[in-house]
Amino acid sequence: QVQAQKKIFNETPEQTEKRLSWWVHDRFGMFIHWGLYSLPARHEWIKNYERITDSAYQKYFDNFNPDLYNPREWARMAKAAGMKYAVITTKHHEGFCLFDSKYTDYKATKTAIKKDLVREWVDAFRAEGLKIGFYYSLIDWHHPDFTIDRVHPQRVSDPKEYERLNKGRDMEKYRTYLFNQVRELMTNYGKVDMLWTDFSYPGANGKDHNDWNSVELLKMVRKLQPGIIVNDRLDLGDYEDGGDFVTPEQYKVSEWPTRNGKRIHWETCQTFSGSWGYYRDETTWKDNKQLLVLLIESVSKGGNLLLNVGPTSRGLFDARAQERLQGMGEWMKVNSRAVYGCTEAPAGIQRPDNTLLTYNPDTKRLYVHLLDYPLQRIELPGLKGKVRYAQFLHDGSELKMRDTDKGGLAIDVPVRKPDVEIPVIELMLE
Ligand code: H79
């Protein structure tokens, strides 16, 4: 007998599914990490990694001036890539706010650009028809009341030192700031489709749900934005509804994640090159095929992909990011039917070697993604008599099928690989 779990809200499973339905359908979103760290251009954790003091970090605030910022261009690039929603860092761990908060001067409106960058972003992405999400860092390395802990730039080696270090800092006051800012974000920008909080690290000299007053914070968010979807980083794992989806960061899940034996909603967040913030000299960029596999593999295991861009301090997507977005868009233009509304293939359908399967339960179409192009034919075990029609998805050209002796289905494919990064076979199931 499985113990009934604690719940914060009284929402039925059907209501939850309905609230999440656009997001489950859309599958592919853009993450945007933009802040003062785009000036040093060597990772968004630089203040921590290099233990930079507030006064030494000040030069990035003083020189922040994204004069080429044009969020309509960003939105058009996201849309052309096939992305349906986008999530922007309203504030990252460094504490700098892209939005015009009443509760701090550490914000874009007080820099040379003098604008609420979030307001313009929301308007632009809405205008292009994308859903919008706010990333908000629970961690704040700038706020004077945020206690120094094991992931703070001023962390120390002796664990007993923290008490002395934190004299005069008051998390109660920080919590008030956190609630005030989240209330602003949930109130001043119209409908917000998603809130992406980041992150909790329970334990010695860490921060957990008590530090954020997570239950009350989540209640406030859901009250102000009833339809909103919220991620799982508030440390509310004790509650069945303490987060709408899990967030595997920068790794691949081996299978559809579960909780108490039940499959749960998930979204992996991934970078082009390793860093989330713009990193000028990073050389570890994934190629278009790797990125497409990330997307297809996520969908094939019932999940979403939130793929990150780190804009430059002038406000542009750099050429490497643009290239990849364009490459993915080219594929999505003709293959998005194998992504939107799709999920894992029905149980019992086996994936041939070097392929990934996605499935649309509404149209009963099965998609075979050919990661490594086969020679002349591909065999699908167990599908004999179960497929009405087969075609390449990119050009809608018929593919001839034959039953095999072993109850399988053989599909003939042209010897030459079609000119598409990952060719997809569309099978209309009975
Ligand atoms: O915003 C992006 C990252 O900056 C942020 N989440 C994404 C979306 C993030 N970065 N790292 N993490 C979240 C997890 C933190 C891991 C570590 Fe550590 C920080 C590893 C080393 C330093 C905390 C301290 C865990 C181990 C030691």
Coordinates of C-alpha atoms and ligand atoms in Angstrom, one line a residue:
Q1 CA 0.0 0.0 0.0
V2 CA 1.5 3.3 -1.1
Q3 CA 1.1 6.1 1.5
A4 CA -1.0 9.0 0.3
Q5 CA 1.3 11.9 -0.2
K6 CA 1.0 15.4 1.3
K7 CA -0.5 18.0 -1.0
I8 CA -0.5 21.8 -1.0
F9 CA -3.3 22.4 -3.5
N10 CA -6.6 20.7 -4.1
E11 CA -6.3 20.2 -7.8
T12 CA -7.5 16.9 -9.4
P13 CA -5.0 15.0 -11.6
E14 CA -7.2 15.9 -14.6
Q15 CA -7.0 19.6 -13.7
T16 CA -3.2 19.3 -13.4
E17 CA -2.9 17.6 -16.8
K18 CA -5.0 20.4 -18.3
R19 CA -2.9 23.1 -16.8
L20 CA 0.3 21.5 -18.2
S21 CA -1.2 20.4 -21.5
W22 CA 0.3 23.2 -23.7
W23 CA 3.7 22.6 -22.3
V24 CA 3.6 18.8 -22.7
H25 CA 2.5 19.4 -26.3
D26 CA 5.1 22.0 -27.2
R27 CA 8.1 20.1 -26.0
F28 CA 10.8 22.6 -27.1
G29 CA 11.6 25.9 -25.4
M30 CA 14.4 28.4 -25.3
F31 CA 16.3 29.3 -22.1
I32 CA 18.0 32.7 -21.9
H33 CA 20.7 33.5 -19.5
W34 CA 21.5 37.1 -19.5
G35 CA 23.0 39.3 -16.9
L36 CA 26.2 41.2 -15.8
Y37 CA 28.2 37.9 -16.2
S38 CA 27.8 38.4 -20.0
L39 CA 30.5 41.2 -19.8
P40 CA 33.4 39.1 -18.4
A41 CA 32.0 36.4 -20.8
R42 CA 33.5 33.5 -18.9
H43 CA 30.6 31.7 -17.2
E44 CA 27.6 32.9 -15.1
W45 CA 29.1 31.5 -11.9
I46 CA 32.2 33.7 -12.3
K47 CA 31.5 35.7 -9.2
N48 CA 31.6 32.4 -7.2
Y49 CA 34.3 30.6 -9.1
E50 CA 36.7 33.5 -8.9
R51 CA 35.5 34.7 -5.5
I52 CA 34.9 38.2 -6.8
T53 CA 33.8 40.8 -4.2
D54 CA 30.8 43.1 -4.7
S55 CA 33.1 46.1 -5.3
A56 CA 35.3 44.2 -7.8
Y57 CA 32.1 43.1 -9.6
Q58 CA 30.8 46.6 -9.8
K59 CA 32.6 47.4 -13.1
Y60 CA 30.2 45.0 -14.9
F61 CA 27.2 47.0 -13.6
D62 CA 28.9 50.3 -14.5
N63 CA 29.6 49.1 -18.1
F64 CA 26.3 47.2 -18.7
N65 CA 24.8 48.7 -21.9
P66 CA 23.1 46.3 -24.3
D67 CA 22.6 48.9 -27.0
L68 CA 21.8 46.3 -29.7
Y69 CA 19.1 44.6 -27.6
N70 CA 16.2 43.7 -29.9
P71 CA 14.0 41.0 -28.3
R72 CA 11.8 40.8 -31.4
E73 CA 14.9 39.4 -33.2
W74 CA 15.4 36.9 -30.4
A75 CA 11.8 35.8 -30.5
R76 CA 11.9 35.4 -34.3
M77 CA 15.0 33.2 -34.0
A78 CA 13.4 31.1 -31.3
K79 CA 10.3 30.6 -33.3
A80 CA 12.2 29.8 -36.5
A81 CA 14.1 27.1 -34.5
G82 CA 10.8 25.5 -33.7
M83 CA 10.7 26.6 -30.0
K84 CA 7.3 27.3 -28.6
Y85 CA 8.1 28.9 -25.2
A86 CA 11.0 30.8 -23.6
V87 CA 12.3 31.3 -20.1
I88 CA 14.5 34.3 -19.2
T89 CA 16.7 35.0 -16.2
T90 CA 14.9 37.9 -14.5
K91 CA 17.6 37.6 -11.9
H92 CA 20.5 35.1 -11.6
H93 CA 22.6 34.2 -8.6
E94 CA 24.6 37.4 -9.0
G95 CA 21.5 39.3 -7.9
F96 CA 21.3 41.7 -10.8
C97 CA 17.7 42.3 -12.0
L98 CA 16.8 42.6 -15.7
F99 CA 13.4 43.9 -14.5
D100 CA 12.4 47.1 -12.8
S101 CA 12.0 46.1 -9.2
K102 CA 10.9 48.6 -6.6
Y103 CA 12.9 46.8 -4.0
T104 CA 16.5 47.2 -5.3
D105 CA 18.7 49.6 -7.3
Y106 CA 20.7 46.6 -8.6
K107 CA 18.7 46.5 -11.8
A108 CA 18.9 47.3 -15.5
T109 CA 16.8 50.5 -15.2
K110 CA 19.7 52.0 -13.1
T111 CA 22.3 51.2 -15.8
A112 CA 23.1 53.0 -19.0
I113 CA 20.4 51.2 -20.9
K114 CA 17.7 52.6 -18.4
K115 CA 15.1 50.1 -19.5
D116 CA 13.0 47.3 -18.0
L117 CA 14.5 44.6 -20.2
V118 CA 12.0 42.0 -19.1
R119 CA 9.0 44.2 -20.1
E120 CA 10.4 44.5 -23.6
W121 CA 11.2 40.8 -23.7
V122 CA 7.7 39.8 -22.7
D123 CA 6.1 42.1 -25.2
A124 CA 8.4 40.8 -28.0
F125 CA 8.0 37.1 -27.3
R126 CA 4.2 37.4 -26.8
A127 CA 4.0 39.2 -30.1
E128 CA 5.7 36.3 -31.9
G129 CA 3.2 33.9 -30.2
L130 CA 5.6 32.2 -27.8
K131 CA 4.7 31.3 -24.2
I132 CA 6.8 33.1 -21.6
G133 CA 8.5 31.9 -18.4
F134 CA 10.5 33.7 -15.7
Y135 CA 13.7 32.2 -14.3
Y136 CA 14.2 33.6 -10.8
S137 CA 17.2 32.8 -8.7
L138 CA 16.4 31.9 -5.1
I139 CA 20.1 32.4 -4.5
D140 CA 21.4 36.0 -4.3
W141 CA 25.1 36.7 -4.0
H142 CA 24.5 40.5 -3.9
H143 CA 21.7 41.0 -1.3
P144 CA 23.2 42.1 2.1
D145 CA 20.9 39.8 4.1
F146 CA 21.4 36.6 2.1
T147 CA 23.6 34.5 4.5
I148 CA 27.0 33.4 3.3
D149 CA 26.9 29.6 2.7
R150 CA 28.8 26.8 1.0
V151 CA 27.9 28.0 -2.5
H152 CA 28.5 31.7 -1.8
P153 CA 31.5 33.5 -3.4
Q154 CA 32.7 34.3 0.2
R155 CA 32.4 30.7 1.4
V156 CA 35.1 29.6 3.9
S157 CA 36.8 26.3 4.6
D158 CA 36.0 26.0 8.3
P159 CA 32.3 25.2 8.6
K160 CA 32.2 26.8 12.1
E161 CA 33.2 30.2 10.6
Y162 CA 29.8 30.8 9.0
E163 CA 28.2 32.0 12.2
R164 CA 30.8 34.7 12.7
L165 CA 30.7 35.6 9.1
N166 CA 26.9 36.0 9.0
K167 CA 26.5 38.4 12.0
G168 CA 24.2 41.2 10.8
R169 CA 22.7 39.1 7.9
D170 CA 19.1 38.2 8.2
M171 CA 17.4 35.6 6.0
E172 CA 14.0 36.8 7.3
K173 CA 14.7 40.1 5.5
Y174 CA 15.9 38.4 2.4
R175 CA 12.7 36.3 2.4
T176 CA 10.7 39.5 2.4
Y177 CA 12.7 40.7 -0.6
L178 CA 12.2 37.4 -2.4
F179 CA 8.5 37.5 -1.9
N180 CA 8.3 41.1 -2.9
Q181 CA 10.2 40.5 -6.1
V182 CA 8.3 37.3 -7.1
R183 CA 5.1 39.2 -6.4
E184 CA 6.2 41.9 -8.8
L185 CA 7.0 39.4 -11.5
M186 CA 3.7 37.6 -11.0
T187 CA 1.8 40.9 -11.1
N188 CA 3.3 43.4 -13.4
Y189 CA 3.9 41.5 -16.7
G190 CA 0.4 40.1 -17.5
K191 CA 0.0 36.4 -17.9
V192 CA 3.1 34.4 -17.0
D193 CA 3.1 30.8 -18.3
M194 CA 6.0 29.4 -16.3
L195 CA 8.2 30.1 -13.2
W196 CA 11.6 28.5 -13.1
T197 CA 13.2 28.8 -9.6
D198 CA 16.8 27.9 -9.0
F199 CA 17.9 26.3 -6.6
S200 CA 17.9 24.6 -3.2
Y201 CA 20.9 22.9 -1.6
P202 CA 19.8 21.4 1.8
G203 CA 22.3 20.4 4.5
A204 CA 25.1 22.1 6.4
N205 CA 25.6 25.7 5.3
G206 CA 23.0 25.2 2.6
K207 CA 19.6 26.5 1.9
D208 CA 16.3 24.6 1.8
H209 CA 12.5 25.2 1.7
N210 CA 12.6 26.9 5.1
D211 CA 15.0 29.5 3.8
W212 CA 12.6 30.4 0.9
N213 CA 9.4 29.7 2.8
S214 CA 8.7 27.6 -0.3
V215 CA 5.1 26.5 0.5
E216 CA 3.9 30.0 1.0
L217 CA 5.9 31.3 -2.0
L218 CA 4.4 28.6 -4.2
K219 CA 0.9 29.4 -2.9
M220 CA 1.4 33.1 -3.6
V221 CA 2.6 32.3 -7.2
R222 CA -0.3 30.0 -8.0
K223 CA -2.8 32.5 -6.5
L224 CA -1.5 35.4 -8.6
Q225 CA -1.1 33.2 -11.8
P226 CA -3.6 30.3 -11.5
G227 CA -2.5 28.7 -14.8
I228 CA 1.2 28.9 -14.2
I229 CA 3.6 25.9 -14.4
V230 CA 6.4 25.8 -11.7
N231 CA 9.6 23.7 -11.7
D232 CA 10.8 21.5 -8.9
R233 CA 13.7 23.5 -7.3
L234 CA 11.9 24.9 -4.2
D235 CA 12.9 21.8 -2.1
L236 CA 9.3 20.6 -1.8
G237 CA 9.9 17.0 -2.5
D238 CA 7.7 16.0 0.5
Y239 CA 4.7 17.2 -1.4
E240 CA 3.1 15.5 -4.4
D241 CA 2.4 18.9 -5.9
G242 CA 5.5 20.8 -4.7
G243 CA 6.7 21.1 -8.3
D244 CA 5.1 20.4 -11.7
F245 CA 8.1 18.8 -13.4
V246 CA 11.6 17.7 -12.6
T247 CA 14.6 19.4 -14.2
P248 CA 17.6 17.2 -15.2
E249 CA 20.3 19.8 -15.8
Q250 CA 23.0 19.1 -18.4
Y251 CA 22.7 15.3 -18.5
K252 CA 20.6 12.8 -20.3
V253 CA 18.0 10.7 -18.4
S254 CA 18.3 6.9 -19.2
E255 CA 14.5 6.5 -19.1
W256 CA 11.3 8.4 -18.4
P257 CA 11.8 9.5 -14.7
T258 CA 9.4 8.2 -12.1
R259 CA 8.2 9.0 -8.6
N260 CA 6.7 6.3 -6.4
G261 CA 6.6 4.2 -9.5
K262 CA 4.6 6.8 -11.5
R263 CA 5.9 8.5 -14.6
I264 CA 6.3 12.3 -14.0
H265 CA 6.6 15.4 -16.1
W266 CA 10.2 16.4 -16.9
E267 CA 12.2 18.9 -18.9
T268 CA 15.9 18.7 -19.4
C269 CA 17.8 22.0 -19.6
Q270 CA 20.9 22.0 -21.8
T271 CA 23.5 24.4 -23.1
F272 CA 25.1 24.8 -26.5
S273 CA 28.6 24.8 -25.1
G274 CA 28.6 24.1 -21.3
S275 CA 28.2 27.6 -19.8
W276 CA 24.8 29.2 -19.5
G277 CA 26.0 32.8 -19.6
Y278 CA 27.8 34.0 -22.8
Y279 CA 31.3 32.5 -22.7
R280 CA 33.4 34.0 -25.5
D281 CA 36.3 31.5 -25.5
E282 CA 34.4 28.3 -24.9
T283 CA 35.2 25.7 -27.5
T284 CA 33.0 22.8 -26.4
W285 CA 30.0 23.6 -28.7
K286 CA 27.7 20.8 -29.5
D287 CA 26.9 20.3 -33.2
N288 CA 23.4 20.5 -34.8
K289 CA 23.0 16.7 -34.9
Q290 CA 23.9 16.4 -31.2
L291 CA 21.4 19.1 -30.4
L292 CA 18.6 17.5 -32.5
V293 CA 19.3 14.1 -30.7
L294 CA 18.9 15.9 -27.4
L295 CA 15.5 17.1 -28.5
I296 CA 14.3 13.8 -30.1
E297 CA 15.6 11.7 -27.3
S298 CA 13.8 13.8 -24.7
V299 CA 10.5 13.5 -26.6
S300 CA 11.2 9.7 -27.0
K301 CA 11.2 9.4 -23.2
G302 CA 8.2 11.7 -22.6
G303 CA 10.1 14.9 -21.8
N304 CA 10.8 18.4 -22.9
L305 CA 14.0 20.2 -23.9
L306 CA 14.8 23.8 -22.7
L307 CA 17.8 24.8 -24.8
N308 CA 19.9 27.7 -23.6
V309 CA 21.2 30.8 -25.4
G310 CA 23.6 33.2 -23.6
P311 CA 23.3 36.6 -25.3
T312 CA 26.3 38.9 -25.5
S313 CA 26.5 42.0 -23.4
R314 CA 25.6 44.1 -26.4
G315 CA 22.3 42.1 -26.6
L316 CA 22.9 39.8 -29.5
F317 CA 22.9 36.0 -30.0
D318 CA 26.4 35.3 -31.2
A319 CA 27.1 33.6 -34.6
R320 CA 27.6 30.2 -33.2
A321 CA 24.3 30.2 -31.4
Q322 CA 22.5 31.6 -34.5
E323 CA 24.0 28.8 -36.7
R324 CA 22.7 26.1 -34.3
L325 CA 19.2 27.7 -34.0
Q326 CA 19.0 27.9 -37.8
G327 CA 20.2 24.3 -38.2
M328 CA 17.6 23.0 -35.8
G329 CA 15.0 25.2 -37.4
E330 CA 15.7 23.7 -40.8
W331 CA 15.1 20.2 -39.4
M332 CA 12.0 21.3 -37.4
K333 CA 10.5 23.0 -40.4
V334 CA 9.8 19.6 -42.0
N335 CA 10.0 17.3 -39.0
S336 CA 8.2 19.1 -36.2
R337 CA 5.2 16.7 -36.5
A338 CA 7.5 14.1 -34.9
V339 CA 8.0 16.4 -31.9
Y340 CA 4.9 18.4 -31.1
G341 CA 2.2 16.4 -29.3
C342 CA 4.6 13.4 -29.3
T343 CA 5.8 11.1 -26.5
E344 CA 7.3 7.7 -25.9
A345 CA 6.3 4.9 -28.3
P346 CA 3.6 2.4 -27.0
A347 CA 5.0 -0.4 -24.9
G348 CA 5.9 -3.4 -27.0
I349 CA 7.3 -1.5 -30.0
Q350 CA 11.0 -2.1 -30.1
R351 CA 13.4 0.5 -31.3
P352 CA 15.8 -0.7 -34.1
D353 CA 19.5 0.0 -33.6
N354 CA 20.6 3.6 -34.2
T355 CA 17.1 4.9 -34.1
L356 CA 14.9 6.8 -31.7
L357 CA 11.1 6.5 -31.7
T358 CA 8.5 9.1 -31.0
Y359 CA 4.8 8.7 -31.1
N360 CA 1.7 10.9 -31.4
P361 CA -1.2 9.1 -29.5
D362 CA -3.8 11.4 -31.1
T363 CA -2.9 10.7 -34.7
K364 CA -1.5 7.2 -34.0
R365 CA 1.6 8.0 -36.0
L366 CA 4.9 6.5 -35.1
Y367 CA 8.1 8.2 -36.0
V368 CA 11.4 6.4 -36.6
H369 CA 14.3 8.8 -36.3
L370 CA 17.3 7.5 -38.3
L371 CA 20.3 8.6 -36.4
D372 CA 22.7 6.5 -38.4
Y373 CA 21.4 6.1 -41.9
P374 CA 20.7 2.4 -42.8
L375 CA 21.7 0.7 -45.9
Q376 CA 18.6 0.0 -48.1
R377 CA 16.2 -1.3 -45.5
I378 CA 15.2 -1.1 -41.9
E379 CA 13.3 -3.7 -39.9
L380 CA 10.8 -3.0 -37.2
P381 CA 10.0 -6.1 -35.1
G382 CA 6.4 -6.8 -34.1
L383 CA 4.8 -4.3 -36.5
K384 CA 3.6 -6.9 -39.1
G385 CA 0.1 -5.9 -40.3
K386 CA 0.0 -2.9 -38.0
V387 CA 1.0 -0.1 -40.4
R388 CA -1.3 1.4 -43.0
Y389 CA 1.2 3.6 -44.8
A390 CA 4.8 4.7 -44.5
Q391 CA 6.6 7.8 -45.8
F392 CA 9.6 10.0 -45.2
L393 CA 8.4 12.9 -43.1
H394 CA 10.7 15.6 -44.7
D395 CA 9.3 15.2 -48.3
G396 CA 6.2 13.0 -47.8
S397 CA 7.6 10.5 -50.3
E398 CA 6.2 6.9 -50.0
L399 CA 8.3 4.2 -48.5
K400 CA 7.5 0.6 -49.5
M401 CA 6.9 -1.9 -46.8
R402 CA 7.1 -5.7 -46.6
D403 CA 6.2 -8.2 -43.9
T404 CA 9.1 -10.3 -42.7
D405 CA 9.0 -13.9 -41.6
K406 CA 9.5 -13.1 -38.0
G407 CA 6.4 -10.9 -37.6
G408 CA 8.2 -7.8 -38.3
L409 CA 8.0 -5.1 -40.9
A410 CA 10.7 -4.2 -43.4
I411 CA 10.9 -0.7 -44.9
D412 CA 12.9 0.0 -48.0
V413 CA 14.8 3.2 -48.0
P414 CA 16.8 4.8 -50.8
V415 CA 20.5 3.9 -50.7
R416 CA 21.5 7.6 -50.6
K417 CA 20.7 9.5 -47.4
P418 CA 18.3 12.3 -48.0
D419 CA 19.6 15.8 -47.5
V420 CA 18.3 16.2 -44.0
E421 CA 20.3 16.0 -40.7
I422 CA 18.2 13.2 -39.2
P423 CA 15.7 11.6 -41.7
V424 CA 12.4 10.5 -40.1
I425 CA 10.1 7.8 -41.2
E426 CA 6.4 8.4 -40.5
L427 CA 4.3 5.3 -40.0
M428 CA 0.5 5.5 -39.9
L429 CA -0.5 2.8 -37.4
E430 CA -3.8 0.9 -37.6
Ligands
H79_1 O1 21.3 28.8 -14.2 C1 22.0 27.7 -14.6 C2 23.1 27.4 -13.7 O2 23.9 28.6 -13.4 C3 22.4 26.9 -12.5 N1 21.2 26.3 -13.0 C4 21.2 26.4 -14.5 C5 19.8 26.5 -15.1 C6 23.2 25.9 -11.7 N2 24.5 25.8 -11.8 N3 24.9 24.8 -11.1 N4 23.8 24.3 -10.5 C7 22.7 25.0 -10.8 C8 24.0 23.2 -9.6 C9 25.2 23.5 -8.8 C10 26.2 22.7 -8.7 C11 27.4 23.1 -8.2 FE1 28.2 22.9 -6.4 C12 27.9 24.3 -7.7 C13 28.6 22.2 -8.3 C14 29.7 23.0 -7.8 C15 29.2 24.3 -7.5 C16 26.9 23.1 -4.9 C17 28.2 23.4 -4.4 C18 26.9 21.8 -5.3 C19 28.1 21.3 -5.1 C20 28.9 22.3 -4.5

